[in-house]
Coordinates of C-alpha atoms and ligand atoms in Angstrom, one line a residue:
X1 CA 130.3 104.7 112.8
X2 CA 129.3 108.2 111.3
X3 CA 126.0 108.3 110.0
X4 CA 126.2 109.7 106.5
X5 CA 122.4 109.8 105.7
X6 CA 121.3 111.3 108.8
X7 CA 121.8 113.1 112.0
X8 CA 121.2 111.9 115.7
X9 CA 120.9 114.5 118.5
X10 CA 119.9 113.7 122.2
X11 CA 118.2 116.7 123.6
X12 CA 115.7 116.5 126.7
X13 CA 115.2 113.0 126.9
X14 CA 114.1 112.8 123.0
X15 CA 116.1 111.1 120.5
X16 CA 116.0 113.7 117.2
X17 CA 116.6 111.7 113.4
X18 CA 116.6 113.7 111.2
X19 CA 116.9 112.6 107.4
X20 CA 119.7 114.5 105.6
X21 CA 119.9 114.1 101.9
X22 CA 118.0 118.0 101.2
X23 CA 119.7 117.6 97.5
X24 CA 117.1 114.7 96.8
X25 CA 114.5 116.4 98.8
X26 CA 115.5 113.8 102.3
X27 CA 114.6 110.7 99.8
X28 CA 114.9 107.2 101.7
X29 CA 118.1 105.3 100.0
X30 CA 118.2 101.6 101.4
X31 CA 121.5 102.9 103.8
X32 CA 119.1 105.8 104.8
X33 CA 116.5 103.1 106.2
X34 CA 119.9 101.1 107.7
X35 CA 121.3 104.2 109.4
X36 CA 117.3 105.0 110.8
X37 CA 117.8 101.7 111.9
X38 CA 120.9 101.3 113.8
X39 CA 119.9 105.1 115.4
X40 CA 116.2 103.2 116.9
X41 CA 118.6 100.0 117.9
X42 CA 121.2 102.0 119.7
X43 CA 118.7 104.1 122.1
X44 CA 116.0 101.1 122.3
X45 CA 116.6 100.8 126.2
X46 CA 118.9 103.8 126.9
X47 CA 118.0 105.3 130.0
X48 CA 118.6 109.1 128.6
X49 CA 115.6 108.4 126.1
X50 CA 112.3 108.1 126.4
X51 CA 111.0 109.2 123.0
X52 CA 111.8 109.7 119.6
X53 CA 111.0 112.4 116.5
X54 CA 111.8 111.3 113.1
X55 CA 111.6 114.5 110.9
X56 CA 113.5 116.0 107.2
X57 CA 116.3 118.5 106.9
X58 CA 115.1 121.7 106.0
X59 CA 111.8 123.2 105.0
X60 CA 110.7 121.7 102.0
X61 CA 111.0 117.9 102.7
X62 CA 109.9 115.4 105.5
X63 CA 110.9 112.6 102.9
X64 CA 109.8 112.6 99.2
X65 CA 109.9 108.9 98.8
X66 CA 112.1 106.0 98.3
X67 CA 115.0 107.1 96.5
X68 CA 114.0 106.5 92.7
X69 CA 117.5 106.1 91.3
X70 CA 118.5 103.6 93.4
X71 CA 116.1 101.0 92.2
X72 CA 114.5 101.4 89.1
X73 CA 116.5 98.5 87.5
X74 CA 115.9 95.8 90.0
X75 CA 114.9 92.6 90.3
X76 CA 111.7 90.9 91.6
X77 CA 114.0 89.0 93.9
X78 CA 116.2 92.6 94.8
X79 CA 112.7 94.5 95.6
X80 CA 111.5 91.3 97.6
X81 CA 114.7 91.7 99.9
X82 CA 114.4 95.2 99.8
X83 CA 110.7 95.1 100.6
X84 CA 111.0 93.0 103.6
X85 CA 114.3 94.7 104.9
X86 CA 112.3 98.1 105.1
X87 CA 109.2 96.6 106.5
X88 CA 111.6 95.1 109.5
X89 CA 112.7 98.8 109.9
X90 CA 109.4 100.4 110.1
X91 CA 107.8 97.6 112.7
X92 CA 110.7 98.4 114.5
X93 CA 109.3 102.3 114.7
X94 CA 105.6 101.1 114.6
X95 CA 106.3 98.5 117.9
X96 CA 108.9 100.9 119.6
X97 CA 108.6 100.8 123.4
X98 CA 108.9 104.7 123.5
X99 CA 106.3 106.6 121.6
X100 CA 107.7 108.0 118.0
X101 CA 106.7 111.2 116.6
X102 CA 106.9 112.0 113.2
X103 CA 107.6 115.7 112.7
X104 CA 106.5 115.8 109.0
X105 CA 108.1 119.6 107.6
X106 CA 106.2 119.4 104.0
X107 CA 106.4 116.8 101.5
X108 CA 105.9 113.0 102.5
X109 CA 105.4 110.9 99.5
X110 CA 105.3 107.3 99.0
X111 CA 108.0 105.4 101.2
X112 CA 107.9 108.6 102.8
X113 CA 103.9 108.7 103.9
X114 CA 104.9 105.3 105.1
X115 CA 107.7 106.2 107.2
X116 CA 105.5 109.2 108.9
X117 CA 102.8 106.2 109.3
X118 CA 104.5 103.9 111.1
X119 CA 105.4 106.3 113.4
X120 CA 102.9 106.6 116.6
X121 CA 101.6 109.9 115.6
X122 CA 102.3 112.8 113.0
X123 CA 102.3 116.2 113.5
X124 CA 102.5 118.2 110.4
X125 CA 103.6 121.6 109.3
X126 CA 101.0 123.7 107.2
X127 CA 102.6 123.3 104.3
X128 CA 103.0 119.5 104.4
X129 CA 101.6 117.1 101.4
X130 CA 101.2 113.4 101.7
X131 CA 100.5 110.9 99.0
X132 CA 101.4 107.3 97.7
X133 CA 101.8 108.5 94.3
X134 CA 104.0 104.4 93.5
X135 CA 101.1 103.9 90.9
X136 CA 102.6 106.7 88.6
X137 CA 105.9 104.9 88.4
X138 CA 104.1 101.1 88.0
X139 CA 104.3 100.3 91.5
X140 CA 102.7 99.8 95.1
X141 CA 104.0 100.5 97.9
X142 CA 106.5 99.0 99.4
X143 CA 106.9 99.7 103.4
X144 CA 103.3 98.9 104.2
X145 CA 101.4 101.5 103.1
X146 CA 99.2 99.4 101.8
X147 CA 98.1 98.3 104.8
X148 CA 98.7 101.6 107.4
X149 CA 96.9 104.0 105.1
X150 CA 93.7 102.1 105.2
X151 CA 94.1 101.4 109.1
X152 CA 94.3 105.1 109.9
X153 CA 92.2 106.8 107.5
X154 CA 89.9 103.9 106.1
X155 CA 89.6 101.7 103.1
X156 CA 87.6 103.9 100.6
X157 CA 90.1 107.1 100.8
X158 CA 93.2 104.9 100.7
X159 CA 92.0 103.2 98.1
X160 CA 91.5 106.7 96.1
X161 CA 94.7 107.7 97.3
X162 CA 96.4 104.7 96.4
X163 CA 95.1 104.1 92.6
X164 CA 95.1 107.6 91.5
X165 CA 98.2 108.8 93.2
X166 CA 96.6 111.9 94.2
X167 CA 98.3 114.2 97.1
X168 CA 96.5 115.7 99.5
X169 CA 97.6 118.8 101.8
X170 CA 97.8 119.3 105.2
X171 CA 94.8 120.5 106.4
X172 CA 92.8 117.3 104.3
X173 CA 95.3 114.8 106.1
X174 CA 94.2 115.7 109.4
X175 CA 90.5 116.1 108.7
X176 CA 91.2 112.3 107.0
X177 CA 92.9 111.7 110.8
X178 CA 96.1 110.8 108.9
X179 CA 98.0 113.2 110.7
X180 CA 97.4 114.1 114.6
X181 CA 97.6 118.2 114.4
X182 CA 98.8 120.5 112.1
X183 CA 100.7 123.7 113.1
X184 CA 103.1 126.6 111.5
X185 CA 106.4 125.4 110.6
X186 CA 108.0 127.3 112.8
X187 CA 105.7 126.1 115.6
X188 CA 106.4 121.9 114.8
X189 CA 109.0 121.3 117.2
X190 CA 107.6 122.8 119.9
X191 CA 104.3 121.2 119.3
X192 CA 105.9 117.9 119.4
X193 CA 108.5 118.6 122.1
X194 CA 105.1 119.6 123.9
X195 CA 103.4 116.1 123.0
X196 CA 106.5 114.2 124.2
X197 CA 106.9 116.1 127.4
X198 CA 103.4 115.5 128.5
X199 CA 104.1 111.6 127.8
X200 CA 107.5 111.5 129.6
X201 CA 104.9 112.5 132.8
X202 CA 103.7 109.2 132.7
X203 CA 105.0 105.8 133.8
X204 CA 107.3 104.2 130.7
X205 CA 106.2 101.0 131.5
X206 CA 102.3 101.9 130.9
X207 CA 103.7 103.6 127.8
X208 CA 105.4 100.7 126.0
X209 CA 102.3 98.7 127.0
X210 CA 99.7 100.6 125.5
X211 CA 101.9 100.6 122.3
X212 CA 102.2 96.9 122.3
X213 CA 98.5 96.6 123.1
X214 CA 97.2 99.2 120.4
X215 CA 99.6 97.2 117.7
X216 CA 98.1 93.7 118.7
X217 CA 94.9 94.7 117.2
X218 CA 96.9 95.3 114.2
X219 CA 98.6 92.3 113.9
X220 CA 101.3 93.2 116.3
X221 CA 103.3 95.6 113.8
X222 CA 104.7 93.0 112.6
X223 CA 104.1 91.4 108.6
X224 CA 102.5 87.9 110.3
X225 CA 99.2 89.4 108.5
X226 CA 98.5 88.2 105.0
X227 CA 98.2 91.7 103.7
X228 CA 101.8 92.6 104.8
X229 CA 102.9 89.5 103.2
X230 CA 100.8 90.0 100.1
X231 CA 102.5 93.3 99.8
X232 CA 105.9 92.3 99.7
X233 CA 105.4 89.7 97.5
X234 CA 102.9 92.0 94.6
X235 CA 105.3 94.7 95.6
X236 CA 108.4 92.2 94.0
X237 CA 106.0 91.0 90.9
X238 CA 105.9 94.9 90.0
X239 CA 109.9 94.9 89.6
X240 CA 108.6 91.8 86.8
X241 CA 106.6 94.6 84.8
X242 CA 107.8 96.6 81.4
X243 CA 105.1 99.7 83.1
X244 CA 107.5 99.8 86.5
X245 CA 111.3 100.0 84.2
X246 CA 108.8 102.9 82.1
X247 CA 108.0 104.3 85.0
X248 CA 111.1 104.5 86.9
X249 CA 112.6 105.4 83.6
X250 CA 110.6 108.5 83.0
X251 CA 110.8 109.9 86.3
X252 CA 114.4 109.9 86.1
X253 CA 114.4 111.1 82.7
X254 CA 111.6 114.1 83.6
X255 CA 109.2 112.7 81.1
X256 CA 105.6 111.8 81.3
X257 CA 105.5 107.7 80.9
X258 CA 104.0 105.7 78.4
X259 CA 102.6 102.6 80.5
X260 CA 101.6 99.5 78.1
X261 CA 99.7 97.5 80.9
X262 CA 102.6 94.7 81.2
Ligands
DAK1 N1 113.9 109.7 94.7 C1 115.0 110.3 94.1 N2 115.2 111.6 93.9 C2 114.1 112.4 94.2 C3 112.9 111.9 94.7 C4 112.8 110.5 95.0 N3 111.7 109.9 95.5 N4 112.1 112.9 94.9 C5 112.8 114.0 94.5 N5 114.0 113.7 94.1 C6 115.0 114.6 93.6 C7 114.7 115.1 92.2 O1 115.0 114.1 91.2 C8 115.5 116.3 92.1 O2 116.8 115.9 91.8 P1 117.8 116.8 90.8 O3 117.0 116.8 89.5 O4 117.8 118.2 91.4 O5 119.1 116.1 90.8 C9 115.5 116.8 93.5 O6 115.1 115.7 94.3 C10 114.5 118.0 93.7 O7 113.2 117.5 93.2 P2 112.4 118.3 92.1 O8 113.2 119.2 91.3 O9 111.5 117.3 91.5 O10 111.5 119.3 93.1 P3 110.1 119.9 92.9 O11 109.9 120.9 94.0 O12 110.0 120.4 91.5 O13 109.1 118.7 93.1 C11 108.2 116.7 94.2 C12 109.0 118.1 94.3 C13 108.2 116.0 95.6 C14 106.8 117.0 93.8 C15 109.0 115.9 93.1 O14 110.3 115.8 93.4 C16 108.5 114.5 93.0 O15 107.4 114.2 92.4 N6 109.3 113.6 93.6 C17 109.0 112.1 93.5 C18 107.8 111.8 94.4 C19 107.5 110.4 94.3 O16 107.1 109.8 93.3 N7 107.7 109.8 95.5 C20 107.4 108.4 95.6 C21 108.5 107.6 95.2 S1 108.1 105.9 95.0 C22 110.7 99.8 97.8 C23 109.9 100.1 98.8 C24 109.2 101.3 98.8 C25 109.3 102.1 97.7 C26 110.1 101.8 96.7 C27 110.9 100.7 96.7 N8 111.4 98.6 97.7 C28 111.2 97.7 98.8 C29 112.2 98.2 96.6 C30 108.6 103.3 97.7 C31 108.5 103.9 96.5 C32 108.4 105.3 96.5 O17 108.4 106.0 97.5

């Protein structure tokens, strides 16, 4: 089936996904995270492939977030399954047996810091920014950045990061050792291609074990951890709070919001 939310493209042994929705700057709707998906399923063990880059259409956007629209009136129960169907996705990327590359071309922003994070490493263009700003709209996030931030880049900063919602540019994320290297725009691609090649010198097997051994010491990339689990389930309680429909609600109506603490 045609993906509608992004495009695939095999080209010299690397799987390419790139998200496609420029309109809402490459924003992650639940099909988005499906289709991303069904792409990692589909070239899991094909020969042709031995990595993967996950990058944004055009120059502005890697991805600016979870797609706001889509679920600012939901459920506890809704953002619970919604949660935990995005966190199978993005263990899926974070315990890949090929390495993943996240090409990040500017703005990564809440679910879309997390989908650059559970990537293996992250190049970034100059002009990148990356933030968790979820606490403006009465939310954590809800991929597992509340666990990968503090993993690569340390409790105290992701902890400022997280409660003030602040964004940081390039050249911060990598001294923070968020990202792995930052280069031109018009320089990313070949920086990662570059990357990938070196790897695809290397025996696979080696490859996919050094991933699985890296994610053991954190907890396997998978949510058996009680802070994954914690996350899903605060992560639902938000959906519970009058602050997250104000919060939701004012993004989409370009307002500043007026949070009442319940
Ligand atoms: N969702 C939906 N639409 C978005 C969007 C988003 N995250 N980000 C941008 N857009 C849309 C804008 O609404 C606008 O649409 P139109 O008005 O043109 O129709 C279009 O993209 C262009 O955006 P702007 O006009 O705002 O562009 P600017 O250059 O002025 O600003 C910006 C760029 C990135 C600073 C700004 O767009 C912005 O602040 N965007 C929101 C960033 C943000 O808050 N991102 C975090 C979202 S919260 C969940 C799991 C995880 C999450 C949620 C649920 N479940 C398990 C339920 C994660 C939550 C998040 O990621």
């Amino acid at each position: 089936m045609q993906a509608e939310n992004i495009l695939t493209e095999v080209r010299d042994n690397t799987l390419y996904i790139t998200i496609n929705r420029p309109k809402a700057l490459n924003a992650l709707s639940i099909k988005t995270i499906v289709e991303i998906d069904e792409a990692l399923e589909e070239y899991m063990y094909h020969e042709d492939v031995k990595g993967v880059v996950i990058t944004g259409a055009g120059e502005k956007a890697f991805v600016a977030g979870a797609d706001i629209s889509e679920f600012s009136d939901f459920t506890p129960e809704q953002g619970k399954t919604m949660s935990e169907n995005g966190h199978d996705t993005f263990d899926k990327i974070e315990s890949y047996p090929k390495p993943v590359i996240a090409a990040v071309n500017g703005y990564a922003l809440g679910g879309g810091c997390e989908l650059a994070m559970a990537c293996h490493m992250r190049i970034a263009s100059e002009n990148a920014i990356f933030g968790q700003p979820e606490v403006n709209l009465g939310l954590i996030p809800g991929y597992g950045g509340t666990q990968r931030l503090p993993e690569l880049i340390g409790k105290g900063k992701a902890l400022e990061l997280l409660l003030t919602g602040d964004s940081i540019n390039a050249a911060m994320a990598l001294e923070l050792g968020l990202v792995n290297d930052v280069v031109p725009q018009s320089e990313l691609m070949k920086r990662v291609q570059e990357i990938l090649q070196k790897i695809y010198t290397k025996g696979p097997v080696a490859v996919s074990k050094i991933i699985q051994s890296v994610n053991a010491h954190y907890r396997s990339g998978s949510y058996v951890g009680d802070g994954y689990k914690t996350e899903i389930s605060q992560f639902s309680a938000c959906m519970d709070s009058e602050d997250f429909r104000e919060g939701t609600a004012a993004f989409l109506e370009k307002r500043k919001p007026q949070f009442q603490g319940r």
